[in-house]
PDB file of C-alpha atoms and ligand atoms in Angstrom:
ATOM      1  CA  ALA A   1     -17.277 -15.650   9.173  1.00  0.00           C
ATOM      2  CA  LYS A   2     -14.629 -17.806   7.510  1.00  0.00           C
ATOM      3  CA  ALA A   3     -16.991 -18.615   4.632  1.00  0.00           C
ATOM      4  CA  GLY A   4     -17.687 -14.907   4.200  1.00  0.00           C
ATOM      5  CA  VAL A   5     -13.988 -14.266   3.923  1.00  0.00           C
ATOM      6  CA  VAL A   6     -13.554 -16.827   1.175  1.00  0.00           C
ATOM      7  CA  ASN A   7     -16.647 -15.611  -0.684  1.00  0.00           C
ATOM      8  CA  SER A   8     -15.440 -12.030  -0.630  1.00  0.00           C
ATOM      9  CA  PHE A   9     -12.058 -13.018  -2.043  1.00  0.00           C
ATOM     10  CA  LYS A  10     -11.995 -11.202  -5.347  1.00  0.00           C
ATOM     11  CA  PHE A  11      -9.605 -13.613  -7.050  1.00  0.00           C
ATOM     12  CA  ALA A  12     -11.879 -16.629  -6.846  1.00  0.00           C
ATOM     13  CA  ARG A  13     -12.760 -17.780 -10.318  1.00  0.00           C
ATOM     14  CA  ARG A  14     -16.407 -18.148 -11.146  1.00  0.00           C
ATOM     15  CA  ASP A  15     -15.945 -21.621 -12.620  1.00  0.00           C
ATOM     16  CA  VAL A  16     -14.281 -22.998  -9.538  1.00  0.00           C
ATOM     17  CA  ASN A  17     -16.911 -24.059  -7.075  1.00  0.00           C
ATOM     18  CA  SER A  18     -15.153 -26.363  -4.681  1.00  0.00           C
ATOM     19  CA  ARG A  19     -14.001 -24.485  -1.612  1.00  0.00           C
ATOM     20  CA  ALA A  20     -11.061 -26.827  -1.138  1.00  0.00           C
ATOM     21  CA  TYR A  21      -9.948 -26.377  -4.742  1.00  0.00           C
ATOM     22  CA  ARG A  22     -10.318 -22.626  -4.505  1.00  0.00           C
ATOM     23  CA  ARG A  23      -8.158 -22.546  -1.378  1.00  0.00           C
ATOM     24  CA  LEU A  24      -5.540 -24.546  -3.211  1.00  0.00           C
ATOM     25  CA  VAL A  25      -5.504 -22.023  -6.053  1.00  0.00           C
ATOM     26  CA  ILE A  26      -5.180 -19.113  -3.665  1.00  0.00           C
ATOM     27  CA  GLU A  27      -2.530 -20.891  -1.641  1.00  0.00           C
ATOM     28  CA  GLN A  28      -0.525 -21.445  -4.814  1.00  0.00           C
ATOM     29  CA  GLU A  29      -0.922 -17.797  -5.800  1.00  0.00           C
ATOM     30  CA  LEU A  30       0.293 -16.662  -2.387  1.00  0.00           C
ATOM     31  CA  ARG A  31       3.284 -19.026  -2.499  1.00  0.00           C
ATOM     32  CA  GLN A  32       4.209 -17.697  -5.928  1.00  0.00           C
ATOM     33  CA  ALA A  33       3.801 -14.158  -4.654  1.00  0.00           C
ATOM     34  CA  LEU A  34       6.322 -14.882  -1.895  1.00  0.00           C
ATOM     35  CA  GLU A  35       8.785 -16.445  -4.347  1.00  0.00           C
ATOM     36  CA  ARG A  36       8.379 -13.666  -6.877  1.00  0.00           C
ATOM     37  CA  LYS A  37       8.643 -11.012  -4.185  1.00  0.00           C
ATOM     38  CA  GLU A  38       5.291  -9.443  -5.003  1.00  0.00           C
ATOM     39  CA  PHE A  39       4.724  -8.285  -1.425  1.00  0.00           C
ATOM     40  CA  GLU A  40       5.680  -4.749  -0.558  1.00  0.00           C
ATOM     41  CA  VAL A  41       5.629  -2.688   2.614  1.00  0.00           C
ATOM     42  CA  PHE A  42       3.753   0.620   2.612  1.00  0.00           C
ATOM     43  CA  TYR A  43       4.233   3.238   5.324  1.00  0.00           C
ATOM     44  CA  GLN A  44       1.485   5.358   6.884  1.00  0.00           C
ATOM     45  CA  PRO A  45       2.695   8.480   8.751  1.00  0.00           C
ATOM     46  CA  GLN A  46       2.219   8.960  12.487  1.00  0.00           C
ATOM     47  CA  VAL A  47       2.417  12.523  13.791  1.00  0.00           C
ATOM     48  CA  ALA A  48       2.783  14.251  17.155  1.00  0.00           C
ATOM     49  CA  LEU A  49      -0.678  15.816  17.510  1.00  0.00           C
ATOM     50  CA  HIS A  50       0.303  18.995  19.366  1.00  0.00           C
ATOM     51  CA  ASP A  51       2.617  20.296  16.646  1.00  0.00           C
ATOM     52  CA  GLY A  52       2.058  18.048  13.632  1.00  0.00           C
ATOM     53  CA  ALA A  53       5.689  16.834  13.450  1.00  0.00           C
ATOM     54  CA  MET A  54       6.032  13.464  11.742  1.00  0.00           C
ATOM     55  CA  VAL A  55       7.485  10.895  14.133  1.00  0.00           C
ATOM     56  CA  GLY A  56       7.294   7.670  12.155  1.00  0.00           C
ATOM     57  CA  ALA A  57       4.933   5.282  10.412  1.00  0.00           C
ATOM     58  CA  GLU A  58       3.039   2.034  10.612  1.00  0.00           C
ATOM     59  CA  ALA A  59       4.266  -0.619   8.173  1.00  0.00           C
ATOM     60  CA  LEU A  60       1.343  -2.116   6.237  1.00  0.00           C
ATOM     61  CA  VAL A  61       1.774  -4.972   3.795  1.00  0.00           C
ATOM     62  CA  ARG A  62       0.537  -4.808   0.185  1.00  0.00           C
ATOM     63  CA  TRP A  63       0.483  -7.358  -2.619  1.00  0.00           C
ATOM     64  CA  ARG A  64       1.565  -5.873  -5.909  1.00  0.00           C
ATOM     65  CA  HIS A  65      -0.112  -8.382  -8.175  1.00  0.00           C
ATOM     66  CA  PRO A  66       1.164  -8.382 -11.784  1.00  0.00           C
ATOM     67  CA  GLN A  67      -2.361  -8.426 -13.257  1.00  0.00           C
ATOM     68  CA  ARG A  68      -4.652  -7.222 -10.517  1.00  0.00           C
ATOM     69  CA  GLY A  69      -2.597  -4.331  -9.215  1.00  0.00           C
ATOM     70  CA  LEU A  70      -2.241  -3.325  -5.604  1.00  0.00           C
ATOM     71  CA  VAL A  71      -4.101  -5.637  -3.209  1.00  0.00           C
ATOM     72  CA  GLY A  72      -4.659  -4.692   0.451  1.00  0.00           C
ATOM     73  CA  PRO A  73      -4.209  -7.056   3.397  1.00  0.00           C
ATOM     74  CA  THR A  74      -7.920  -7.394   4.137  1.00  0.00           C
ATOM     75  CA  ASP A  75      -8.172  -9.253   0.808  1.00  0.00           C
ATOM     76  CA  PHE A  76      -5.536 -11.893   1.618  1.00  0.00           C
ATOM     77  CA  ILE A  77      -4.512 -11.987   5.295  1.00  0.00           C
ATOM     78  CA  ASP A  78      -7.348 -14.236   6.521  1.00  0.00           C
ATOM     79  CA  ILE A  79      -6.745 -16.711   3.703  1.00  0.00           C
ATOM     80  CA  ALA A  80      -2.978 -16.606   4.189  1.00  0.00           C
ATOM     81  CA  GLU A  81      -3.570 -17.448   7.834  1.00  0.00           C
ATOM     82  CA  GLU A  82      -5.918 -20.336   6.948  1.00  0.00           C
ATOM     83  CA  VAL A  83      -3.401 -21.928   4.611  1.00  0.00           C
ATOM     84  CA  GLY A  84      -0.479 -21.326   6.966  1.00  0.00           C
ATOM     85  CA  LEU A  85       1.366 -18.666   4.954  1.00  0.00           C
ATOM     86  CA  LEU A  86       0.885 -15.677   7.243  1.00  0.00           C
ATOM     87  CA  ASP A  87       4.086 -16.400   9.169  1.00  0.00           C
ATOM     88  CA  ALA A  88       6.104 -16.311   5.953  1.00  0.00           C
ATOM     89  CA  ILE A  89       4.483 -13.049   4.870  1.00  0.00           C
ATOM     90  CA  GLY A  90       5.013 -11.624   8.359  1.00  0.00           C
ATOM     91  CA  GLY A  91       8.658 -12.732   8.231  1.00  0.00           C
ATOM     92  CA  PHE A  92       9.083 -10.907   4.940  1.00  0.00           C
ATOM     93  CA  VAL A  93       7.596  -7.746   6.478  1.00  0.00           C
ATOM     94  CA  ILE A  94       9.979  -7.870   9.455  1.00  0.00           C
ATOM     95  CA  ASP A  95      13.030  -8.437   7.232  1.00  0.00           C
ATOM     96  CA  ASP A  96      12.025  -5.762   4.763  1.00  0.00           C
ATOM     97  CA  VAL A  97      11.267  -3.160   7.438  1.00  0.00           C
ATOM     98  CA  CYS A  98      14.627  -3.901   9.098  1.00  0.00           C
ATOM     99  CA  ARG A  99      16.436  -3.617   5.758  1.00  0.00           C
ATOM    100  CA  GLN A 100      14.713  -0.282   5.076  1.00  0.00           C
ATOM    101  CA  CYS A 101      15.322   1.068   8.586  1.00  0.00           C
ATOM    102  CA  GLY A 102      19.012   0.171   8.267  1.00  0.00           C
ATOM    103  CA  ILE A 103      19.172   2.284   5.107  1.00  0.00           C
ATOM    104  CA  TRP A 104      17.324   5.179   6.757  1.00  0.00           C
ATOM    105  CA  ALA A 105      19.590   5.058   9.817  1.00  0.00           C
ATOM    106  CA  ASP A 106      22.624   5.224   7.513  1.00  0.00           C
ATOM    107  CA  ILE A 107      21.378   8.468   5.953  1.00  0.00           C
ATOM    108  CA  GLY A 108      20.512   9.991   9.332  1.00  0.00           C
ATOM    109  CA  LEU A 109      16.737   9.410   9.304  1.00  0.00           C
ATOM    110  CA  PHE A 110      15.248   7.721  12.373  1.00  0.00           C
ATOM    111  CA  PRO A 111      11.487   7.323  11.948  1.00  0.00           C
ATOM    112  CA  LYS A 112       9.797   5.026  14.462  1.00  0.00           C
ATOM    113  CA  ILE A 113       8.342   2.164  12.469  1.00  0.00           C
ATOM    114  CA  ALA A 114       5.530  -0.010  13.842  1.00  0.00           C
ATOM    115  CA  ILE A 115       5.196  -3.602  12.593  1.00  0.00           C
ATOM    116  CA  ASN A 116       1.995  -5.671  12.899  1.00  0.00           C
ATOM    117  CA  VAL A 117       2.482  -9.152  14.306  1.00  0.00           C
ATOM    118  CA  SER A 118      -0.107 -11.952  14.076  1.00  0.00           C
ATOM    119  CA  VAL A 119      -1.090 -14.454  16.777  1.00  0.00           C
ATOM    120  CA  SER A 120       0.815 -17.368  15.313  1.00  0.00           C
ATOM    121  CA  GLN A 121       3.899 -15.236  14.695  1.00  0.00           C
ATOM    122  CA  CYS A 122       4.166 -14.042  18.278  1.00  0.00           C
ATOM    123  CA  GLN A 123       3.436 -17.525  19.616  1.00  0.00           C
ATOM    124  CA  GLN A 124       6.533 -18.968  17.960  1.00  0.00           C
ATOM    125  CA  PRO A 125       8.934 -19.714  20.814  1.00  0.00           C
ATOM    126  CA  ASP A 126      11.852 -18.022  19.050  1.00  0.00           C
ATOM    127  CA  PHE A 127       9.897 -14.995  17.814  1.00  0.00           C
ATOM    128  CA  ALA A 128      11.724 -12.382  19.927  1.00  0.00           C
ATOM    129  CA  ALA A 129      15.142 -13.909  19.185  1.00  0.00           C
ATOM    130  CA  ASN A 130      14.433 -13.917  15.435  1.00  0.00           C
ATOM    131  CA  VAL A 131      13.351 -10.279  15.426  1.00  0.00           C
ATOM    132  CA  LEU A 132      16.495  -9.352  17.345  1.00  0.00           C
ATOM    133  CA  LYS A 133      18.599 -11.247  14.786  1.00  0.00           C
ATOM    134  CA  ALA A 134      16.948  -9.357  11.903  1.00  0.00           C
ATOM    135  CA  ILE A 135      17.564  -6.061  13.700  1.00  0.00           C
ATOM    136  CA  GLU A 136      21.198  -6.856  14.265  1.00  0.00           C
ATOM    137  CA  LYS A 137      21.775  -8.124  10.738  1.00  0.00           C
ATOM    138  CA  ALA A 138      20.358  -4.924   9.239  1.00  0.00           C
ATOM    139  CA  GLY A 139      22.124  -2.639  11.707  1.00  0.00           C
ATOM    140  CA  VAL A 140      18.905  -1.048  12.967  1.00  0.00           C
ATOM    141  CA  PRO A 141      18.891   0.951  16.200  1.00  0.00           C
ATOM    142  CA  PRO A 142      16.231  -1.061  18.131  1.00  0.00           C
ATOM    143  CA  GLY A 143      14.566   2.165  19.266  1.00  0.00           C
ATOM    144  CA  MET A 144      13.383   2.722  15.684  1.00  0.00           C
ATOM    145  CA  LEU A 145      11.063  -0.277  15.905  1.00  0.00           C
ATOM    146  CA  GLU A 146       7.714  -0.957  17.495  1.00  0.00           C
ATOM    147  CA  ILE A 147       5.798  -4.214  17.557  1.00  0.00           C
ATOM    148  CA  GLU A 148       1.983  -3.988  17.394  1.00  0.00           C
ATOM    149  CA  ILE A 149      -0.146  -6.763  18.805  1.00  0.00           C
ATOM    150  CA  THR A 150      -3.924  -6.518  18.823  1.00  0.00           C
ATOM    151  CA  GLU A 151      -5.600  -6.156  22.184  1.00  0.00           C
ATOM    152  CA  THR A 152      -7.447  -9.448  21.742  1.00  0.00           C
ATOM    153  CA  VAL A 153      -4.258 -11.403  21.021  1.00  0.00           C
ATOM    154  CA  ALA A 154      -2.198  -9.692  23.724  1.00  0.00           C
ATOM    155  CA  MET A 155      -4.880 -10.394  26.325  1.00  0.00           C
ATOM    156  CA  LEU A 156      -5.285 -14.117  25.567  1.00  0.00           C
ATOM    157  CA  ASP A 157      -2.570 -14.646  28.160  1.00  0.00           C
ATOM    158  CA  PRO A 158      -1.126 -11.289  29.268  1.00  0.00           C
ATOM    159  CA  ARG A 159       1.615 -12.809  31.417  1.00  0.00           C
ATOM    160  CA  ALA A 160       2.828 -15.104  28.630  1.00  0.00           C
ATOM    161  CA  THR A 161       2.676 -12.258  26.085  1.00  0.00           C
ATOM    162  CA  ALA A 162       4.738 -10.015  28.368  1.00  0.00           C
ATOM    163  CA  ARG A 163       7.244 -12.791  29.058  1.00  0.00           C
ATOM    164  CA  GLU A 164       7.714 -13.722  25.393  1.00  0.00           C
ATOM    165  CA  LEU A 165       8.138 -10.139  24.263  1.00  0.00           C
ATOM    166  CA  SER A 166      10.292  -8.939  27.161  1.00  0.00           C
ATOM    167  CA  PRO A 167      13.641  -9.600  25.376  1.00  0.00           C
ATOM    168  CA  LEU A 168      12.524  -7.202  22.639  1.00  0.00           C
ATOM    169  CA  ARG A 169      11.541  -4.543  25.135  1.00  0.00           C
ATOM    170  CA  ALA A 170      14.794  -5.026  27.032  1.00  0.00           C
ATOM    171  CA  ALA A 171      16.669  -4.380  23.763  1.00  0.00           C
ATOM    172  CA  GLY A 172      14.789  -1.100  23.245  1.00  0.00           C
ATOM    173  CA  VAL A 173      12.013  -2.185  20.842  1.00  0.00           C
ATOM    174  CA  ARG A 174       8.742  -0.596  21.904  1.00  0.00           C
ATOM    175  CA  LEU A 175       5.530  -2.597  22.255  1.00  0.00           C
ATOM    176  CA  ALA A 176       2.081  -1.346  21.247  1.00  0.00           C
ATOM    177  CA  ILE A 177      -1.420  -2.647  21.912  1.00  0.00           C
ATOM    178  CA  ASP A 178      -3.345  -2.378  18.626  1.00  0.00           C
ATOM    179  CA  ASP A 179      -7.077  -1.804  18.083  1.00  0.00           C
ATOM    180  CA  PHE A 180      -7.590  -0.917  21.737  1.00  0.00           C
ATOM    181  CA  GLY A 181     -11.207  -0.706  22.855  1.00  0.00           C
ATOM    182  CA  THR A 182     -12.467  -3.588  20.723  1.00  0.00           C
ATOM    183  CA  GLY A 183     -11.435  -6.391  23.077  1.00  0.00           C
ATOM    184  CA  TYR A 184     -13.216  -5.741  26.399  1.00  0.00           C
ATOM    185  CA  SER A 185      -9.993  -5.941  28.401  1.00  0.00           C
ATOM    186  CA  ASN A 186      -9.935  -6.171  32.105  1.00  0.00           C
ATOM    187  CA  LEU A 187      -8.112  -2.939  32.896  1.00  0.00           C
ATOM    188  CA  ALA A 188      -5.995  -4.503  35.638  1.00  0.00           C
ATOM    189  CA  SER A 189      -4.563  -6.996  33.112  1.00  0.00           C
ATOM    190  CA  LEU A 190      -3.279  -4.108  31.014  1.00  0.00           C
ATOM    191  CA  THR A 191      -0.615  -3.362  33.592  1.00  0.00           C
ATOM    192  CA  ARG A 192       0.666  -6.943  33.378  1.00  0.00           C
ATOM    193  CA  LEU A 193       1.518  -6.435  29.723  1.00  0.00           C
ATOM    194  CA  GLN A 194       4.311  -3.921  30.325  1.00  0.00           C
ATOM    195  CA  PHE A 195       3.659  -2.332  26.942  1.00  0.00           C
ATOM    196  CA  ASP A 196       4.604   1.215  25.996  1.00  0.00           C
ATOM    197  CA  ILE A 197       1.939   2.373  23.574  1.00  0.00           C
ATOM    198  CA  LEU A 198      -1.785   2.000  23.256  1.00  0.00           C
ATOM    199  CA  LYS A 199      -3.531   2.554  19.919  1.00  0.00           C
ATOM    200  CA  ILE A 200      -7.174   3.619  20.171  1.00  0.00           C
ATOM    201  CA  ASP A 201      -9.211   1.808  17.546  1.00  0.00           C
ATOM    202  CA  ARG A 202     -10.482   3.783  14.572  1.00  0.00           C
ATOM    203  CA  SER A 203     -14.117   2.981  15.367  1.00  0.00           C
ATOM    204  CA  PHE A 204     -14.014   5.266  18.453  1.00  0.00           C
ATOM    205  CA  VAL A 205     -11.880   7.977  16.861  1.00  0.00           C
ATOM    206  CA  SER A 206     -14.110   8.274  13.792  1.00  0.00           C
ATOM    207  CA  GLU A 207     -17.186   8.837  16.001  1.00  0.00           C
ATOM    208  CA  CYS A 208     -15.622  11.050  18.669  1.00  0.00           C
ATOM    209  CA  VAL A 209     -16.922  14.324  17.235  1.00  0.00           C
ATOM    210  CA  ARG A 210     -20.431  13.236  16.248  1.00  0.00           C
ATOM    211  CA  ASP A 211     -21.195  10.855  19.070  1.00  0.00           C
ATOM    212  CA  GLY A 212     -21.207  11.757  22.770  1.00  0.00           C
ATOM    213  CA  SER A 213     -20.582   8.255  24.052  1.00  0.00           C
ATOM    214  CA  ALA A 214     -17.648   7.653  21.691  1.00  0.00           C
ATOM    215  CA  ARG A 215     -16.224  10.923  23.003  1.00  0.00           C
ATOM    216  CA  VAL A 216     -16.524   9.666  26.588  1.00  0.00           C
ATOM    217  CA  VAL A 217     -14.900   6.360  25.619  1.00  0.00           C
ATOM    218  CA  VAL A 218     -11.931   8.128  23.986  1.00  0.00           C
ATOM    219  CA  ALA A 219     -11.519  10.539  26.908  1.00  0.00           C
ATOM    220  CA  THR A 220     -11.721   7.673  29.406  1.00  0.00           C
ATOM    221  CA  ILE A 221      -9.212   5.513  27.519  1.00  0.00           C
ATOM    222  CA  LEU A 222      -6.803   8.464  27.391  1.00  0.00           C
ATOM    223  CA  THR A 223      -7.064   9.189  31.126  1.00  0.00           C
ATOM    224  CA  MET A 224      -6.660   5.536  32.034  1.00  0.00           C
ATOM    225  CA  ALA A 225      -3.809   4.968  29.561  1.00  0.00           C
ATOM    226  CA  HIS A 226      -1.890   8.002  30.802  1.00  0.00           C
ATOM    227  CA  ASN A 227      -2.374   6.995  34.443  1.00  0.00           C
ATOM    228  CA  LEU A 228      -0.964   3.574  33.581  1.00  0.00           C
ATOM    229  CA  GLY A 229       2.052   5.119  31.844  1.00  0.00           C
ATOM    230  CA  PHE A 230       1.150   4.461  28.200  1.00  0.00           C
ATOM    231  CA  GLU A 231       1.642   6.838  25.322  1.00  0.00           C
ATOM    232  CA  VAL A 232      -1.391   6.893  23.047  1.00  0.00           C
ATOM    233  CA  VAL A 233      -1.810   6.814  19.272  1.00  0.00           C
ATOM    234  CA  ALA A 234      -5.270   7.604  17.857  1.00  0.00           C
ATOM    235  CA  GLU A 235      -5.967   5.584  14.696  1.00  0.00           C
ATOM    236  CA  GLY A 236      -8.078   6.695  11.757  1.00  0.00           C
ATOM    237  CA  VAL A 237      -7.929  10.465  12.303  1.00  0.00           C
ATOM    238  CA  GLU A 238      -9.684  11.925   9.270  1.00  0.00           C
ATOM    239  CA  SER A 239     -10.785  15.442  10.257  1.00  0.00           C
ATOM    240  CA  ALA A 240      -9.372  18.572  11.888  1.00  0.00           C
ATOM    241  CA  ALA A 241     -12.261  18.440  14.402  1.00  0.00           C
ATOM    242  CA  GLN A 242     -11.178  14.973  15.518  1.00  0.00           C
ATOM    243  CA  ARG A 243      -7.592  16.179  15.832  1.00  0.00           C
ATOM    244  CA  GLU A 244      -8.715  19.161  17.954  1.00  0.00           C
ATOM    245  CA  PHE A 245     -10.660  16.922  20.306  1.00  0.00           C
ATOM    246  CA  LEU A 246      -7.709  14.522  20.648  1.00  0.00           C
ATOM    247  CA  VAL A 247      -5.319  17.405  21.360  1.00  0.00           C
ATOM    248  CA  SER A 248      -7.720  18.718  24.028  1.00  0.00           C
ATOM    249  CA  GLN A 249      -7.563  15.272  25.660  1.00  0.00           C
ATOM    250  CA  LYS A 250      -3.747  15.237  25.510  1.00  0.00           C
ATOM    251  CA  CYS A 251      -3.481  12.353  23.049  1.00  0.00           C
ATOM    252  CA  GLU A 252       0.181  12.261  22.004  1.00  0.00           C
ATOM    253  CA  TYR A 253       0.072  10.830  18.484  1.00  0.00           C
ATOM    254  CA  GLY A 254      -2.273  10.480  15.542  1.00  0.00           C
ATOM    255  CA  GLN A 255      -2.442   8.368  12.405  1.00  0.00           C
ATOM    256  CA  GLY A 256      -5.017   8.643   9.646  1.00  0.00           C
ATOM    257  CA  TYR A 257      -5.930  10.027   6.259  1.00  0.00           C
ATOM    258  CA  LEU A 258      -5.783  13.593   7.675  1.00  0.00           C
ATOM    259  CA  PHE A 259      -1.993  13.159   7.908  1.00  0.00           C
ATOM    260  CA  GLY A 260      -1.371  10.711   5.078  1.00  0.00           C
ATOM    261  CA  LYS A 261      -2.438   7.425   3.535  1.00  0.00           C
ATOM    262  CA  PRO A 262      -0.168   4.376   3.470  1.00  0.00           C
ATOM    263  CA  MET A 263       2.472   5.003   0.766  1.00  0.00           C
ATOM    264  CA  PRO A 264       5.597   3.418  -0.748  1.00  0.00           C
ATOM    265  CA  ALA A 265       8.824   3.712   1.253  1.00  0.00           C
ATOM    266  CA  ALA A 266      10.349   6.334  -1.082  1.00  0.00           C
ATOM    267  CA  ASP A 267       7.338   8.645  -0.708  1.00  0.00           C
ATOM    268  CA  PHE A 268       7.331   8.270   3.067  1.00  0.00           C
ATOM    269  CA  GLU A 269      11.049   8.947   3.195  1.00  0.00           C
ATOM    270  CA  ALA A 270      10.608  12.232   1.300  1.00  0.00           C
ATOM    271  CA  GLN A 271       7.722  13.346   3.554  1.00  0.00           C
ATOM    272  CA  PHE A 272       9.502  12.321   6.739  1.00  0.00           C
ATOM    273  CA  ALA A 273      12.681  14.156   5.743  1.00  0.00           C
ATOM    274  CA  GLU A 274      10.587  17.294   5.229  1.00  0.00           C
ATOM    275  CA  HIS A 275       8.147  17.123   8.146  1.00  0.00           C
ATOM    276  CA  ARG A 276      10.074  15.550  11.022  1.00  0.00           C
ATOM    277  CA  ARG A 277      10.838  17.725  14.015  1.00  0.00           C
ATOM    278  CA  ALA A 278      13.747  19.974  13.114  1.00  0.00           C
TER     279      ALA A 278
HETATM  280  P1  C2E B   1      -4.548  -2.078  11.364  1.00  0.00           P
HETATM  281  O1  C2E B   1      -3.322  -2.613  12.008  1.00  0.00           O
HETATM  282  O2  C2E B   1      -5.618  -1.570  12.263  1.00  0.00           O
HETATM  283  O3  C2E B   1      -4.049  -0.954  10.350  1.00  0.00           O
HETATM  284  C1  C2E B   1      -4.742   0.234  10.106  1.00  0.00           C
HETATM  285  C2  C2E B   1      -5.625   0.113   8.893  1.00  0.00           C
HETATM  286  O4  C2E B   1      -6.463   1.264   8.834  1.00  0.00           O
HETATM  287  C3  C2E B   1      -4.856   0.096   7.578  1.00  0.00           C
HETATM  288  O5  C2E B   1      -5.583  -0.708   6.659  1.00  0.00           O
HETATM  289  C4  C2E B   1      -4.908   1.563   7.165  1.00  0.00           C
HETATM  290  O6  C2E B   1      -4.746   1.751   5.773  1.00  0.00           O
HETATM  291  C5  C2E B   1      -6.290   1.931   7.604  1.00  0.00           C
HETATM  292  N1  C2E B   1      -6.417   3.363   7.879  1.00  0.00           N
HETATM  293  C6  C2E B   1      -5.456   4.176   8.350  1.00  0.00           C
HETATM  294  N2  C2E B   1      -5.912   5.444   8.508  1.00  0.00           N
HETATM  295  C7  C2E B   1      -7.223   5.429   8.129  1.00  0.00           C
HETATM  296  C8  C2E B   1      -8.239   6.438   8.074  1.00  0.00           C
HETATM  297  O7  C2E B   1      -8.034   7.612   8.398  1.00  0.00           O
HETATM  298  N3  C2E B   1      -9.475   6.040   7.655  1.00  0.00           N
HETATM  299  C9  C2E B   1      -9.728   4.761   7.285  1.00  0.00           C
HETATM  300  N4  C2E B   1     -10.966   4.464   6.874  1.00  0.00           N
HETATM  301  N5  C2E B   1      -8.786   3.777   7.324  1.00  0.00           N
HETATM  302  C10 C2E B   1      -7.541   4.107   7.744  1.00  0.00           C
HETATM  303  P2  C2E B   1      -4.878  -1.812   5.769  1.00  0.00           P
HETATM  304  O8  C2E B   1      -3.530  -1.340   5.300  1.00  0.00           O
HETATM  305  O9  C2E B   1      -5.865  -2.259   4.752  1.00  0.00           O
HETATM  306  O10 C2E B   1      -4.600  -2.980   6.791  1.00  0.00           O
HETATM  307  C11 C2E B   1      -5.661  -3.692   7.347  1.00  0.00           C
HETATM  308  C12 C2E B   1      -5.202  -4.600   8.447  1.00  0.00           C
HETATM  309  O11 C2E B   1      -4.354  -5.636   7.932  1.00  0.00           O
HETATM  310  C13 C2E B   1      -4.357  -3.890   9.490  1.00  0.00           C
HETATM  311  O12 C2E B   1      -5.201  -3.201  10.388  1.00  0.00           O
HETATM  312  C14 C2E B   1      -3.638  -5.057  10.133  1.00  0.00           C
HETATM  313  O13 C2E B   1      -4.458  -5.681  11.093  1.00  0.00           O
HETATM  314  C15 C2E B   1      -3.464  -6.015   8.959  1.00  0.00           C
HETATM  315  N6  C2E B   1      -2.074  -5.935   8.485  1.00  0.00           N
HETATM  316  C16 C2E B   1      -1.502  -5.040   7.652  1.00  0.00           C
HETATM  317  N7  C2E B   1      -0.205  -5.307   7.460  1.00  0.00           N
HETATM  318  C17 C2E B   1       0.065  -6.421   8.191  1.00  0.00           C
HETATM  319  C18 C2E B   1       1.252  -7.208   8.428  1.00  0.00           C
HETATM  320  O14 C2E B   1       2.353  -6.927   7.931  1.00  0.00           O
HETATM  321  N8  C2E B   1       1.122  -8.287   9.270  1.00  0.00           N
HETATM  322  C19 C2E B   1      -0.064  -8.600   9.865  1.00  0.00           C
HETATM  323  N9  C2E B   1      -0.128  -9.675  10.686  1.00  0.00           N
HETATM  324  N10 C2E B   1      -1.183  -7.886   9.685  1.00  0.00           N
HETATM  325  C20 C2E B   1      -1.120  -6.809   8.842  1.00  0.00           C
HETATM  326 CA1   CA B   2      -1.827  -2.069  13.395  1.00  0.00          CA
HETATM  327 CA1   CA B   3      23.739   0.612   8.844  1.00  0.00          CA
HETATM  328 CA1   CA B   4      -5.251  -0.862  14.385  1.00  0.00          CA
END
């Protein structure tokens, strides 16, 4: 899988054959990108499904490369992780989201913004303390922020995950389980996490109209999640039919191309100001 990732990396030069050398080139490019501030946070709207009001967004990192244009995370995150730069990129995302949320709070806008956090980031012993420092420095009401951790990562050691993240939750930051349904969780362990939100993976949502078993999976996840006290976000909602099904199953929130693609902060701000609940 790792080899596939490197092979699919579009920046690799044809004349460079050595894998080690290629990694070095990419590593250098990523370091430069950090120094030159080429990373940028895009925001994808999340809406309340029953009335369509915009409630917030997921923050998704982009690389605005001077020659190659806008590069998505699937084209650099795995490599950044391999060469040890994902923490720095993740740190930038946290700081930049906090900076932006501080500005929004000052003008009376309070979207809930969800930030993706990688394994190595959330395993740093001072992770929670550092996030709280960034929040304080930027003057962000903690309730504006959510931290997303993938199901697989959260479930490696549910007790440890819950313990490490509990200072954030105590301060009012909400915690979300990302890509739910892909990690074969033991349902009982879910309760140990003490998370607030569960995000149903796009693979189930995209099939829930066409495919009977995907529909049962989504309905079952929703029933279970609600019984355990989670709010649910459906990812990858692309059609009105999917939205209707999710509403019928009492899914609270949706995210997907039906409501908006990831966009620059200024565009999200304009849409949020117009479409938030009055
Ligand atoms: P994710 O956390 O599951 O984020 C959702 C991905 O689905 C995003 O891809 C988003 O653009 C895409 N998406 C949203 N709605 C739809 C839809 O209706 N249809 C389809 N086909 N796709 C949709 P993106 O932005 O390319 O991000 C890919 C992954 O990169 C994310 O998956 C997340 O795991 C990771 N990522 C993004 N930003 C960060 C970050 O700041 N830190 C870390 N650690 N990971 C990040
Ligand atoms: Ca996510
Ligand atoms: Ca402020
Ligand atoms: Ca996801």
